[in-house]
XYZ file of C-alpha atoms in Angstrom:
256
model
C -0.098 0.254 -0.124
C 0.986 3.610 -0.814
C -0.237 6.065 1.432
C 0.260 9.921 2.043
C 0.166 13.113 4.115
C -0.637 16.174 3.535
C 0.923 17.791 6.816
C 4.183 16.942 8.181
C 3.626 17.768 12.091
C 3.800 15.446 14.930
C 0.827 13.183 14.569
C 2.557 12.363 11.084
C 5.777 11.715 12.920
C 4.375 9.340 15.328
C 2.245 7.605 12.723
C 5.499 7.092 10.456
C 7.322 5.764 13.404
C 4.625 3.454 14.493
C 3.981 2.216 11.458
C 7.652 1.136 11.256
C 7.240 -0.653 14.301
C 3.945 -2.698 12.835
C 3.104 -5.185 10.441
C 1.922 -3.186 8.369
C 2.834 -3.282 4.585
C 3.710 -0.245 3.245
C 5.614 0.294 0.562
C 5.936 4.175 0.138
C 5.008 6.742 2.291
C 4.428 10.115 0.742
C 5.233 13.018 2.901
C 4.927 17.421 2.733
C 7.442 19.728 2.969
C 5.811 21.866 4.493
C 7.362 21.334 8.119
C 11.325 20.739 6.576
C 12.741 19.779 9.961
C 10.614 16.760 10.592
C 10.204 16.185 7.015
C 13.927 15.458 6.548
C 14.466 13.655 9.782
C 11.982 10.593 8.333
C 12.682 10.801 5.085
C 16.991 10.397 6.445
C 15.512 7.400 8.857
C 12.856 5.666 6.944
C 14.203 4.992 3.061
C 10.457 4.214 2.039
C 10.008 7.867 2.968
C 9.692 10.253 0.168
C 9.021 13.976 0.560
C 6.762 15.308 -2.293
C 6.572 19.423 -2.134
C 3.503 18.975 -4.110
C 0.548 18.056 -2.260
C -1.452 16.997 -5.738
C 0.934 14.471 -6.094
C 0.590 13.165 -2.795
C -2.553 12.265 -3.908
C -2.101 10.895 -6.971
C 0.656 8.841 -6.060
C -1.575 7.282 -2.880
C -4.504 5.397 -2.530
C -4.895 6.313 1.216
C -4.270 9.946 2.083
C -4.026 11.595 5.516
C -5.377 15.377 5.828
C -2.687 16.604 8.956
C -2.824 20.423 8.022
C -4.505 22.899 11.153
C -7.967 23.817 9.924
C -6.941 27.176 8.501
C -4.397 25.584 5.942
C -7.351 23.063 5.595
C -10.033 25.552 4.413
C -7.344 27.379 2.348
C -6.065 24.867 -0.256
C -8.817 21.530 0.307
C -10.730 23.272 -2.062
C -7.790 23.499 -4.662
C -7.142 19.744 -4.559
C -8.566 17.175 -6.956
C -9.565 13.802 -5.076
C -10.556 11.295 -7.356
C -13.471 8.866 -6.319
C -11.357 5.937 -5.368
C -8.900 7.936 -3.204
C -9.634 7.002 0.647
C -9.364 9.724 3.020
C -8.455 10.069 6.497
C -9.211 13.744 8.018
C -7.274 14.611 11.759
C -8.747 17.869 11.495
C -10.252 18.767 14.756
C -12.754 21.788 13.866
C -13.425 20.707 10.183
C -16.765 18.534 10.087
C -17.118 15.588 8.089
C -20.162 17.265 5.954
C -17.503 20.079 4.499
C -14.507 17.702 4.648
C -16.323 16.060 1.911
C -17.722 19.155 0.176
C -13.849 20.312 0.012
C -12.360 17.272 -1.535
C -15.670 16.371 -3.757
C -14.693 12.485 -2.024
C -17.199 10.614 0.057
C -14.704 7.914 1.127
C -13.645 10.950 3.978
C -13.572 9.596 7.613
C -12.524 11.332 10.891
C -9.327 10.082 13.508
C -8.181 10.920 16.122
C -4.374 9.720 16.436
C -2.640 10.801 19.347
C 1.485 10.589 19.942
C 1.379 7.576 21.846
C 0.377 5.994 18.183
C 4.461 6.185 17.886
C 4.647 3.484 20.139
C 1.358 1.370 19.135
C -0.430 3.022 22.328
C -3.171 4.644 23.157
C -7.319 5.064 21.844
C -7.350 6.089 17.818
C -11.268 7.121 17.788
C -12.665 6.967 13.873
C -15.948 8.505 12.418
C -17.894 6.813 11.149
C -16.344 3.183 11.552
C -14.999 2.100 7.980
C -13.029 -1.301 7.380
C -9.707 0.559 6.055
C -9.289 2.452 9.001
C -10.168 -0.040 11.535
C -7.392 -2.127 9.874
C -4.697 0.730 9.589
C -5.113 1.489 12.836
C -5.708 -1.650 14.360
C -1.557 -2.115 13.892
C -1.037 1.532 15.898
C -3.421 1.205 18.855
C -6.818 0.066 20.224
C -9.398 1.331 18.041
C -12.863 2.671 19.060
C -15.274 3.350 16.289
C -17.873 5.731 16.795
C -21.130 6.495 14.066
C -22.438 10.061 15.531
C -19.524 12.953 14.617
C -21.707 14.381 17.845
C -19.526 11.498 19.858
C -16.636 12.022 17.840
C -16.496 15.537 19.533
C -16.823 14.473 23.085
C -13.948 12.048 22.307
C -12.311 14.579 20.394
C -12.749 17.432 23.942
C -11.064 14.226 26.193
C -7.908 14.588 23.788
C -7.199 17.734 24.684
C -6.305 16.514 28.094
C -2.965 15.864 26.316
C -1.141 18.404 27.211
C -2.655 19.727 30.699
C -1.350 15.946 31.408
C 2.055 16.719 30.508
C 2.207 19.811 32.583
C 0.885 18.003 35.701
C 4.044 15.839 35.382
C 6.123 18.576 34.657
C 4.850 20.527 37.609
C 5.255 17.775 40.015
C 8.694 16.775 38.581
C 9.700 20.858 38.848
C 8.619 20.770 42.682
C 10.896 17.688 43.953
C 13.652 18.948 42.053
C 12.714 22.760 43.707
C 13.042 20.282 46.718
C 16.792 19.275 46.329
C 15.997 15.976 44.570
C 17.997 15.270 41.058
C 16.754 16.087 38.313
C 16.827 12.586 36.913
C 15.327 10.498 39.885
C 12.358 12.749 40.024
C 11.638 12.309 36.162
C 12.023 8.760 36.288
C 9.824 8.638 39.880
C 6.760 10.832 38.429
C 6.772 9.256 35.189
C 6.921 5.935 36.413
C 4.482 6.654 38.923
C 1.958 8.072 36.698
C 2.315 4.972 33.968
C 1.956 2.605 37.037
C -1.535 4.354 37.838
C -2.433 4.476 34.189
C -1.716 0.885 33.893
C -2.966 -0.504 36.839
C -6.213 1.753 35.815
C -6.997 -0.124 32.561
C -5.852 -3.779 34.161
C -8.642 -2.586 36.413
C -11.272 -0.286 34.775
C -14.217 -2.980 34.458
C -14.759 -2.560 38.009
C -15.291 1.155 37.146
C -12.271 4.477 37.900
C -14.563 5.828 41.146
C -13.254 2.387 43.153
C -9.704 2.927 42.333
C -10.512 6.595 43.851
C -12.276 4.804 47.169
C -9.147 2.392 47.325
C -6.217 4.682 46.785
C -6.973 6.953 49.769
C -7.052 5.957 53.628
C -8.193 8.131 56.166
C -6.567 10.849 57.241
C -4.036 9.748 54.803
C -2.017 11.787 52.117
C -3.857 11.292 49.118
C -7.311 12.041 51.321
C -5.751 15.299 52.027
C -4.714 15.762 48.184
C -7.756 15.417 46.766
C -9.422 17.539 49.544
C -7.722 20.228 48.865
C -7.872 19.986 45.244
C -11.492 19.523 45.099
C -12.270 22.514 47.633
C -9.949 24.711 45.111
C -12.268 23.164 42.050
C -9.827 21.624 40.076
C -11.885 19.411 39.043
C -14.851 21.575 38.505
C -12.445 23.517 36.310
C -11.256 20.600 34.414
C -15.400 19.710 33.979
C -15.717 23.738 32.586
C -12.406 23.276 30.674
C -13.949 20.039 28.469
C -17.599 21.965 28.313
C -15.704 25.043 26.356
C -13.815 23.038 24.255
C -16.758 20.793 23.157
C -18.944 23.971 22.720
C -15.845 25.142 20.238
C -15.705 21.722 18.288
C -19.666 21.729 17.847
C -19.338 25.224 16.175
C -17.273 23.543 13.699
C -18.385 24.008 10.238
């Protein structure tokens, strides 16, 4: 299979790294030169990755095309490109709806997907909307595929994907606190990242029991975890989190 990426940012890079760690049989990967640093790095590392200056050439050379540009760029360039009816398109653009994508590309074979950077290590969920055999077959090699029929539901998942940067900031703040207290930075980084890796894996293993039970089990009366949780609750940390998710969800629902 020959595939192409219009847009060469972090997600494109992560997917390509994931591909070469998987059993996917991809003979050629065409990428745009928009981000020269990432494009050159991928081209140098993988012989089957080819940098193409013209987006139309990427489309014409690929049977599966990924749209990985910003919404502003997408609206600007997509209507000027020609997508034949046999081309299959997967969009990563958060704020351009399925209807608009079909109109811009003049192609009905369009689906939306939400891959995240951990796809580089074949980890994490990948939302596909609407259900699509080609997209599911491709992404099943790179993570856990969750298919949804409704674009409204898709936007709800997309809202929670915005927690990625806040999560990393949470880890960074914790590491910085330890280092300010005199802990060696490498040890602080190792401890915090391993701590949250372990907690996340534990949550995955026990997800059938529900997270509410894990919250309860991780506390003891008048213990440290109980204190931390109550102080964050009093500071409306989780209320603000809910408000942020609502704001992002509202923005996504306004997408045309």
